CSV table of C-alpha atoms in Angstrom, one decimal:
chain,number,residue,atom,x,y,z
A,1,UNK,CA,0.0,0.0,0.0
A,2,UNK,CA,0.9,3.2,-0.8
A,3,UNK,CA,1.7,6.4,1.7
A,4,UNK,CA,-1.0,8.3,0.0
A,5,UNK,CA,-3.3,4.7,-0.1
A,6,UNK,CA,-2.5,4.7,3.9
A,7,UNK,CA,-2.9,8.1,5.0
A,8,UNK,CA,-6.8,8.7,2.9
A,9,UNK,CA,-7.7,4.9,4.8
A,10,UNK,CA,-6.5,5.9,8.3
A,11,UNK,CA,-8.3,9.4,7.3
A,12,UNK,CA,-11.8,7.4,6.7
A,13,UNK,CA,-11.4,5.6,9.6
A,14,UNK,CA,-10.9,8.3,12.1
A,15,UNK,CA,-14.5,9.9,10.1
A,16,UNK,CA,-16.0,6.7,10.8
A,17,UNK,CA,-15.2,6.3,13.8
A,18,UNK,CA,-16.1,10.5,15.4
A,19,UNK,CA,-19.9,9.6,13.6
A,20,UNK,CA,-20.4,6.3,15.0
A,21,UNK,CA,-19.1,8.2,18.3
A,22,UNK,CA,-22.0,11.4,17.7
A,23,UNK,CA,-24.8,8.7,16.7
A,24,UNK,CA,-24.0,6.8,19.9
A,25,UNK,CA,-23.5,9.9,22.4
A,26,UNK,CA,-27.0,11.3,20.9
A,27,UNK,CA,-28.8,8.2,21.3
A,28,UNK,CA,-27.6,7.4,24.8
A,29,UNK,CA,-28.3,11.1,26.0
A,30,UNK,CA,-32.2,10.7,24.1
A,31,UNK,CA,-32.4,7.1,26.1
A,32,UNK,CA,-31.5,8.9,29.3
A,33,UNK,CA,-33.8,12.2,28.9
A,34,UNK,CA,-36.4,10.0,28.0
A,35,UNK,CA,-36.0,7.5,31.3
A,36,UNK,CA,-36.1,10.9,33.7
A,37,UNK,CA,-38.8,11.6,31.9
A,38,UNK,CA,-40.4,9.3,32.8
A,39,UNK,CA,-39.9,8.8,36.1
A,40,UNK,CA,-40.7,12.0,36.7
A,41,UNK,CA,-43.9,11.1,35.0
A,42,UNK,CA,-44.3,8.3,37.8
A,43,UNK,CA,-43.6,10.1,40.8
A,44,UNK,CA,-44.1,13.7,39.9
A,45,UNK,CA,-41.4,14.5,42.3
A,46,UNK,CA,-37.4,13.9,41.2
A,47,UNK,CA,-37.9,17.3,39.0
A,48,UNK,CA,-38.4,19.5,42.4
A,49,UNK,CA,-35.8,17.7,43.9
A,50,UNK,CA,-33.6,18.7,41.2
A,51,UNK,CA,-34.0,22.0,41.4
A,52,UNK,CA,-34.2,21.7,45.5
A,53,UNK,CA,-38.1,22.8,45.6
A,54,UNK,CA,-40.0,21.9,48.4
A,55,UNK,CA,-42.8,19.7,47.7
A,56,UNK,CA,-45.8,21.4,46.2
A,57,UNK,CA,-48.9,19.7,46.3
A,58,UNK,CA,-50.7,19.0,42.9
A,59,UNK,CA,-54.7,19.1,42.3
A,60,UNK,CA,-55.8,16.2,39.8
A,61,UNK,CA,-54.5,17.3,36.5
A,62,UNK,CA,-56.3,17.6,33.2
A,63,UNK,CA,-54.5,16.7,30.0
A,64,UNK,CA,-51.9,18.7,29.1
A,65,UNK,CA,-52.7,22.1,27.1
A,66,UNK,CA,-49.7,24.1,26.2
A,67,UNK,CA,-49.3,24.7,22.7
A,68,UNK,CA,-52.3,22.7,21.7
A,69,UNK,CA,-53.5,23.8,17.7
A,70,UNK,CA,-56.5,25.8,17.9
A,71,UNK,CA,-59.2,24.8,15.2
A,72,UNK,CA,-62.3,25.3,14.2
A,73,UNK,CA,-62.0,29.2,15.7
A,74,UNK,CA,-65.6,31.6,15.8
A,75,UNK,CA,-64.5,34.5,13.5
A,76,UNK,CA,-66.6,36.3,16.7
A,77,UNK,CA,-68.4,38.2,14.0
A,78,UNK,CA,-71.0,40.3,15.6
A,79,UNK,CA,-73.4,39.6,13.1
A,80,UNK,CA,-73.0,36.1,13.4
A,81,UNK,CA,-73.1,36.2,17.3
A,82,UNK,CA,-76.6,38.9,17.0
A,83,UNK,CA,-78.3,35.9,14.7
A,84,UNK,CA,-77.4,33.3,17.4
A,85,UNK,CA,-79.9,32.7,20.4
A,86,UNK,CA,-78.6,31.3,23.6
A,87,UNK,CA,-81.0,28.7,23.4
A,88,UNK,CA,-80.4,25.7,21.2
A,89,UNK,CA,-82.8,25.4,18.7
A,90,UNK,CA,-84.0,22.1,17.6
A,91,UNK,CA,-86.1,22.3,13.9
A,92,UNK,CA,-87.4,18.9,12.4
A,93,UNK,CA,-88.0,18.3,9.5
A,94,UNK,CA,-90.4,15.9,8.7
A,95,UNK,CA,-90.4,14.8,5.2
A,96,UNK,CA,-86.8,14.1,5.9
A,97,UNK,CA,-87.4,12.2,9.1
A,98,UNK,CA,-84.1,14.4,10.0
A,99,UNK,CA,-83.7,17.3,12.4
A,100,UNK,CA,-81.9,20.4,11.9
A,101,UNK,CA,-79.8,21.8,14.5
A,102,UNK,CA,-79.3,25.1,15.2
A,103,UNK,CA,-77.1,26.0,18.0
A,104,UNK,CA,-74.2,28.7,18.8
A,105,UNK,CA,-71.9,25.6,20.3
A,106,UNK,CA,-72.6,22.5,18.6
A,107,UNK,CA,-72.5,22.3,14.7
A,108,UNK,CA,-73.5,19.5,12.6
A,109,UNK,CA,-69.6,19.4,11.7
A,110,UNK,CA,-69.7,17.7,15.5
A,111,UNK,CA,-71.9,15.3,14.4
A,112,UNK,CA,-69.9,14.4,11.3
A,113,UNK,CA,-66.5,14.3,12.8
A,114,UNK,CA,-67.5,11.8,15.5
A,115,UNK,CA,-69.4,9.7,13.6
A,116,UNK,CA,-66.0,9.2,11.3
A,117,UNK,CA,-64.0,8.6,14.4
A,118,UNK,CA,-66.5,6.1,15.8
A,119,UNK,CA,-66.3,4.2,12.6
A,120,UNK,CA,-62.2,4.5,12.4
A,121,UNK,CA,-62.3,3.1,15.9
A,122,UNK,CA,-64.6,-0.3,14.9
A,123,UNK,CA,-62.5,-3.6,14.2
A,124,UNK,CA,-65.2,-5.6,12.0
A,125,UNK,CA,-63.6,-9.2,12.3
A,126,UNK,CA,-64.4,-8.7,16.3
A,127,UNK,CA,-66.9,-6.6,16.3
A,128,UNK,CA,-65.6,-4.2,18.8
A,129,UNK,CA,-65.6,-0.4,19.4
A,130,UNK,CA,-61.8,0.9,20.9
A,131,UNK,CA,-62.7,4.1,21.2
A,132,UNK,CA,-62.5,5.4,24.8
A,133,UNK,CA,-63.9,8.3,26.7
A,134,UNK,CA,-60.8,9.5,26.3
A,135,UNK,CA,-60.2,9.8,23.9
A,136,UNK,CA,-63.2,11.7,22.9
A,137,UNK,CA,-62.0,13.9,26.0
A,138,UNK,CA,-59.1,14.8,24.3
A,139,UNK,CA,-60.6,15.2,20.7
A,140,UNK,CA,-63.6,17.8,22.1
A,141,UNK,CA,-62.2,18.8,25.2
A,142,UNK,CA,-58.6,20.2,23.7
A,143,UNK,CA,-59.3,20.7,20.1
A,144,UNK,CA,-63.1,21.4,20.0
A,145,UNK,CA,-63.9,20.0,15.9
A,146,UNK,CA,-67.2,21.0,15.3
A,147,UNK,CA,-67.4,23.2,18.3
A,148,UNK,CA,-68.0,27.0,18.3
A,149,UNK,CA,-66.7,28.9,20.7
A,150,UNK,CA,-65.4,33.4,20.9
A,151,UNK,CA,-62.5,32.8,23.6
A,152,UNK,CA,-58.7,32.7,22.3
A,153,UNK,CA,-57.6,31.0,26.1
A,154,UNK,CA,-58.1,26.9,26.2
A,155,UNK,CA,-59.4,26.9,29.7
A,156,UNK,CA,-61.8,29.8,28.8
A,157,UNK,CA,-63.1,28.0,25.8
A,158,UNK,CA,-63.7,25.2,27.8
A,159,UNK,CA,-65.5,26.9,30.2
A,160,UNK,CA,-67.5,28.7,27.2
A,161,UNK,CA,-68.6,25.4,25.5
A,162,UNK,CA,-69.3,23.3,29.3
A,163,UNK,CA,-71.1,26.7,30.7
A,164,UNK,CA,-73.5,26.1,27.4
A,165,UNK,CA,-74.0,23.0,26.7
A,166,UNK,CA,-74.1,21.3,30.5
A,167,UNK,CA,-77.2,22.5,31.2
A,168,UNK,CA,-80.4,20.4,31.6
A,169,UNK,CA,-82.4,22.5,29.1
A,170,UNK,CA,-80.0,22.5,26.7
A,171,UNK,CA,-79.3,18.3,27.1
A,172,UNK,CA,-83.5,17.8,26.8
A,173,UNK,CA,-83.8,20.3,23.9
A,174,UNK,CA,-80.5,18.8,21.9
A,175,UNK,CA,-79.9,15.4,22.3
A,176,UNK,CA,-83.0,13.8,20.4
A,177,UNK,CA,-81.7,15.5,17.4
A,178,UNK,CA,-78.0,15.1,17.9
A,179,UNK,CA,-78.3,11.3,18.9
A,180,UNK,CA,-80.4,10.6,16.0
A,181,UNK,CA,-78.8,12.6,13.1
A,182,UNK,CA,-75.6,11.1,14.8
A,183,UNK,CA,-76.5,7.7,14.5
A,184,UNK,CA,-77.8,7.9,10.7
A,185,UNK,CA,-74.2,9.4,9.8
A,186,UNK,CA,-72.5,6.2,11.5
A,187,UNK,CA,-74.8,4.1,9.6
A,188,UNK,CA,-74.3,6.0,6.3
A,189,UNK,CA,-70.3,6.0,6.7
A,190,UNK,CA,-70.3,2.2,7.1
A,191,UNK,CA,-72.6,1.3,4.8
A,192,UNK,CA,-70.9,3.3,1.6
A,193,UNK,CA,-67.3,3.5,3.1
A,194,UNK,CA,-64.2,0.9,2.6
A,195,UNK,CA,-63.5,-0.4,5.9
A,196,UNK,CA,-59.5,-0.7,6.1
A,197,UNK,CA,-58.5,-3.3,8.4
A,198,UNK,CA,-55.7,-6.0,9.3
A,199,UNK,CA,-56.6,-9.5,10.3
A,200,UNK,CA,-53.4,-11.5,11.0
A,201,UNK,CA,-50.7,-10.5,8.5
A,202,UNK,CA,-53.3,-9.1,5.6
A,203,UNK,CA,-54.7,-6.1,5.2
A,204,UNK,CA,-58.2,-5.8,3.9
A,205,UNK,CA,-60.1,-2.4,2.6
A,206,UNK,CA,-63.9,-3.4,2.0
A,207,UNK,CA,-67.3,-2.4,2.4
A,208,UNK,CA,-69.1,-4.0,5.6
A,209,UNK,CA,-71.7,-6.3,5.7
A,210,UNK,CA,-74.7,-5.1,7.4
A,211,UNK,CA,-74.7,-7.6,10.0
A,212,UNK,CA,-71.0,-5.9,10.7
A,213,UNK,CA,-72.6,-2.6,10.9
A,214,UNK,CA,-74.8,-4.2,12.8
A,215,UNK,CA,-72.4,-5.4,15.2
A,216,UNK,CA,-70.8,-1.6,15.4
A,217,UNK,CA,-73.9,-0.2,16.5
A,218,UNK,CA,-74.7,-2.6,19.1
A,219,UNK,CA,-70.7,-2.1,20.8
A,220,UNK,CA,-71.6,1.3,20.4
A,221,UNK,CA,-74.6,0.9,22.3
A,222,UNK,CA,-72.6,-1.1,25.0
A,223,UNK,CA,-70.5,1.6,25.3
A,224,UNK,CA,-72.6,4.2,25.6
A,225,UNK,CA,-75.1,2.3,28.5
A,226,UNK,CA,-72.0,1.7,30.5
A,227,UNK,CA,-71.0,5.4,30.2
A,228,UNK,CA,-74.3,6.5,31.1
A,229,UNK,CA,-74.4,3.9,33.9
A,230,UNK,CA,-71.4,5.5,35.6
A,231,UNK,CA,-72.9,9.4,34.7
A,232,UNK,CA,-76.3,8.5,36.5
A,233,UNK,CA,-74.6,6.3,39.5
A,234,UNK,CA,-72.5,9.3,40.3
A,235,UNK,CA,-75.8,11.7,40.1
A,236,UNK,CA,-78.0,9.8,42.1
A,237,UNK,CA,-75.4,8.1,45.4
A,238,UNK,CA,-73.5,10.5,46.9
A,239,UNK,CA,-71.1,8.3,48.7
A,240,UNK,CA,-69.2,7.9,45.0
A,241,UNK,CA,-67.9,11.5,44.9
A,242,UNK,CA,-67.2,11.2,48.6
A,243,UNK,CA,-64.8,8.2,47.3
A,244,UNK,CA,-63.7,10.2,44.5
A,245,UNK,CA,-62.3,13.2,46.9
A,246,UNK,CA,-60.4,10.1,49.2
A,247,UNK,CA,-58.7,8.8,46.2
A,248,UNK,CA,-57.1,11.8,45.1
A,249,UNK,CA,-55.7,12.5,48.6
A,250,UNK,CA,-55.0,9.1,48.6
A,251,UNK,CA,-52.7,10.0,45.7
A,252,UNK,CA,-51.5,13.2,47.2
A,253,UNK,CA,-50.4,11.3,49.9
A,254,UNK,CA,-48.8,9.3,47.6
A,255,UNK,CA,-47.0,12.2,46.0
A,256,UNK,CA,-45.6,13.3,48.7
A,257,UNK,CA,-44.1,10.4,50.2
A,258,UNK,CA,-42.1,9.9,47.0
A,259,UNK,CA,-41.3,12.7,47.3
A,260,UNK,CA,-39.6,12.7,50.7
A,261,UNK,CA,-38.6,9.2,49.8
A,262,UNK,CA,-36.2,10.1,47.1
A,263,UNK,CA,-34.3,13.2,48.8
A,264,UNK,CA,-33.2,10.5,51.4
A,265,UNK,CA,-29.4,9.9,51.4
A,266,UNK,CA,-28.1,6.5,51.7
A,267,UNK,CA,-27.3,6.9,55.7
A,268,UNK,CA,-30.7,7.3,56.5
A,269,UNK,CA,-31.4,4.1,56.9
A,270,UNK,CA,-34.5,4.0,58.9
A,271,UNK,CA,-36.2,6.7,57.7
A,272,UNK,CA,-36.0,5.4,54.3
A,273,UNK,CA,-37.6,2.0,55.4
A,274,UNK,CA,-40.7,3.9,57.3
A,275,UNK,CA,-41.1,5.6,54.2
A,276,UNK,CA,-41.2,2.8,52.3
A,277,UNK,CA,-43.7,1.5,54.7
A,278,UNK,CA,-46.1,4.1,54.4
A,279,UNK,CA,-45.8,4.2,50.7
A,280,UNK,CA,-46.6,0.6,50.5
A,281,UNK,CA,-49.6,1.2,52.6
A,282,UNK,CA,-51.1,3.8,50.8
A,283,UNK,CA,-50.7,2.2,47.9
A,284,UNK,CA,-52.9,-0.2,49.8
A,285,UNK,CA,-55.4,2.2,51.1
A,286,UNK,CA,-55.9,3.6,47.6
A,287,UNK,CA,-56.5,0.2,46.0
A,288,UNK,CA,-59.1,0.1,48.4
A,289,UNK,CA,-60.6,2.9,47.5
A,290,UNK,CA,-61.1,2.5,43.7
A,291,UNK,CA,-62.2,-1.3,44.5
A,292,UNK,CA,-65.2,0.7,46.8
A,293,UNK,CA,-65.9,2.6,43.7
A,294,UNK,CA,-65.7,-0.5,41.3
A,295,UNK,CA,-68.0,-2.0,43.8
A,296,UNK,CA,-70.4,0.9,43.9
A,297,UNK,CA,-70.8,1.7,39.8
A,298,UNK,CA,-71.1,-2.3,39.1
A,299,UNK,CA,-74.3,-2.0,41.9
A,300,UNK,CA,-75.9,0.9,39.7
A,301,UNK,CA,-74.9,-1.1,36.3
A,302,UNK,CA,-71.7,-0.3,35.0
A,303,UNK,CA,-70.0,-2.9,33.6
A,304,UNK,CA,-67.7,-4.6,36.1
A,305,UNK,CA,-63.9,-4.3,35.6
A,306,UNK,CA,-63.9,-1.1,33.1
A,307,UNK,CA,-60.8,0.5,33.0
A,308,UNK,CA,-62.7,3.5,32.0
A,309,UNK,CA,-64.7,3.5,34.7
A,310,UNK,CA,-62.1,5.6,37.1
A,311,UNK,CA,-61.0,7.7,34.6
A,312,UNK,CA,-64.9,8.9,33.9
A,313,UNK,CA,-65.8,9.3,37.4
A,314,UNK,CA,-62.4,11.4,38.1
A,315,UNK,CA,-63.8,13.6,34.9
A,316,UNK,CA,-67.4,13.9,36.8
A,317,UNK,CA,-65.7,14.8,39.9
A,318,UNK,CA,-63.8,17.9,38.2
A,319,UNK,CA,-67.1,18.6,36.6
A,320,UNK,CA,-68.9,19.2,39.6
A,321,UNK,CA,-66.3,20.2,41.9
A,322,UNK,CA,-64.1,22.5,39.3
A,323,UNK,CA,-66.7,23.9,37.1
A,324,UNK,CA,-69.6,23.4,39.3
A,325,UNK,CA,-72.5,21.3,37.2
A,326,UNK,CA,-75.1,20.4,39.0
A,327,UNK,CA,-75.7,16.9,39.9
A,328,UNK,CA,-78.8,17.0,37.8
A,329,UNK,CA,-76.7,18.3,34.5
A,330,UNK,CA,-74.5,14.8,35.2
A,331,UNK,CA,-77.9,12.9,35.6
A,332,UNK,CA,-79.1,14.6,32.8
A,333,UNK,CA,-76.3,13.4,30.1
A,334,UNK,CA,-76.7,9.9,31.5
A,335,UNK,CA,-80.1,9.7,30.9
A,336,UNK,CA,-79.5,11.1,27.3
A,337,UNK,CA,-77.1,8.1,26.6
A,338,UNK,CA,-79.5,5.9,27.8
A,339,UNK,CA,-81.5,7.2,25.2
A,340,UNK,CA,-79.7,6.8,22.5
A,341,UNK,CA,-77.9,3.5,23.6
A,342,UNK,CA,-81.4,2.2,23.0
A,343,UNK,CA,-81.7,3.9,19.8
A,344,UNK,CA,-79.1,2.3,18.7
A,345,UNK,CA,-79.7,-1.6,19.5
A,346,UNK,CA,-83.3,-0.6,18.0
A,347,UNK,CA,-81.1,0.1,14.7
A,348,UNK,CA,-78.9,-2.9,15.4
A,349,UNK,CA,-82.0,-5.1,15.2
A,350,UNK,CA,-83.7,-3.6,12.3
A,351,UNK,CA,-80.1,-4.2,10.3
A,352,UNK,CA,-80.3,-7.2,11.4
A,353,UNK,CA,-83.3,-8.5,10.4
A,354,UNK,CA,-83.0,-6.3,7.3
């Protein structure tokens, strides 16, 4: 080999080797970020400690808002706002066999964009809806398709769409219209739409049969009655929110005794053991406390073991205790999904027999 051959080889090599050397820093550093991360996540405490913060303690959270995208924004046109009453309007139309809805929150865009992602959500070979509440939370309570609303703030617009639409009136005079125009669209989409699925290592793009649309309105239905179960439980027996309120101290307690668990050094011995102790037994006591709640919606009719089911009644809780609906607002919505959980196994059958 050459001295020029040598020196551009031995060149190469030493390039080689500072990448392979950048690719394998970055990576390690993103695997490490992304462990703190997440334990931070877990405990919600090693963060303070980092910055040598005394513990701070934390109401339940909602899902995360900074620098969510805005859509769907009211122009606030005064015009537009003038022509709008505060009541929602309900118009039917009879030849149709439809209803109309006019109303200064809820658009029939609503009804259109949750139909679609109730019919994304539907695996046909199983027959089974895996949409959760949720994520419909997070769809309509962060980025608001169909809804109208005049606020710029996140937290204001919430307030602005709840403040209108969670109110007994409002839930009588609306959901007939909604529920029903909403489940025609499902049925519409699944009747005329390809279906894209995978069922072992093929993927499929069809139409579905009707006794699979069949099948989605009847998990819809399922759903739905369980939702509603937990929405008129919590209404009508007290003793749930009570729960509610002992669970998230539970996990404040919780919080705070990881808190103080991980600023122990070493030496302290005993004091890390009693703490470990008491975090063991709150994680006991809490347990306890969602299996009284378990116990307590399965009683009124929710369907036992839903992981949902803690999730929704934490939601209630902020509901009521946050924004201040009225017990009668959360009895309200469950009666309305009653409602239309039976609409919908009434259209189930008829596609069925059909």
């Amino acid at each position: 080999m050459s001295k020029k051959s040598f020196i551009l080889a031995a060149i190469i090599l030493l390039c080689l080797g500072a990448v392979f050397f950048l690719v394998y820093y970055n990576n390690q550093s993103g695997d490490k970020n992304i462990a703190k991360k997440d334990v931070e996540a877990t405990h919600a405490v090693r963060y303070q400690i980092s910055r040598n913060e005394t513990y701070t303690p934390q109401t339940e959270p909602e899902a995360k808002t900074d620098r969510v995208p805005v859509v769907g924004k009211n122009t606030n046109n005064e015009t537009d706002k003038a022509a709008r009453s505060d009541f929602g309007k309900v118009e039917h139309s009879l030849k149709a066999g439809t209803a109309k809805i006019e109303d200064k929150v809820l658009t029939s865009n609503f009804i259109k964009d949750l139909a679609e992602v109730i019919f994304e959500h539907y695996i046909p070979q199983e027959k089974r809806l895996t949409l959760t509440f949720k994520q419909i939370n997070m769809r309509y309570g962060l980025y608001f398709y169909g809804l109208n609303y005049t606020e710029n703030d996140i937290l204001h617009i919430r307030k602005e769409i709840f403040g209108h639409l969670l109110r007994p009136f409002i839930i009588s005079g609306l959901s007939p219209a909604v529920t029903n125009n909403l489940t025609k669209e499902i049925v519409n989409i699944a009747l005329n739409r390809p279906k894209e699925f995978r069922q072992g290592r093929k993927e499929y793009s069809r139409l579905l049969t009707k006794d699979e649309v069949a099948g989605l309105l009847s998990s819809l239905a399922r759903k739905v009655r369980n939702i509603s179960s937990i929405f008129v439980a919590y209404a009508q027996n007290k003793e749930i929110g009570q729960l509610i309120q002992e669970y998230f101290e539970a996990e404040e307690f919780l919080k705070r005794a990881y808190f103080n668990y991980w600023k122990l050094k070493d030496k302290e011995h005993e004091r890390i053991q009693s703490l470990g102790r008491e975090i063991k037994q709150g994680i006991v006591g809490r347990e306890k406390i969602r299996e009284q709640i378990r116990l307590l919606l399965a009683s009124s009719g929710a369907q036992r073991g839903s992981s949902e089911q803690l999730y929704i009644t934490k939601w209630i809780y902020r509901r009521v205790n946050n924004d201040k609906i009225s017990l009668d607002v959360i009895n309200a919505l469950g009666q309305a999904g009653f409602a239309w959980a039976e609409l919908l196994e009434n259209e189930a059958r008829k596609m069925k027999e059909g």
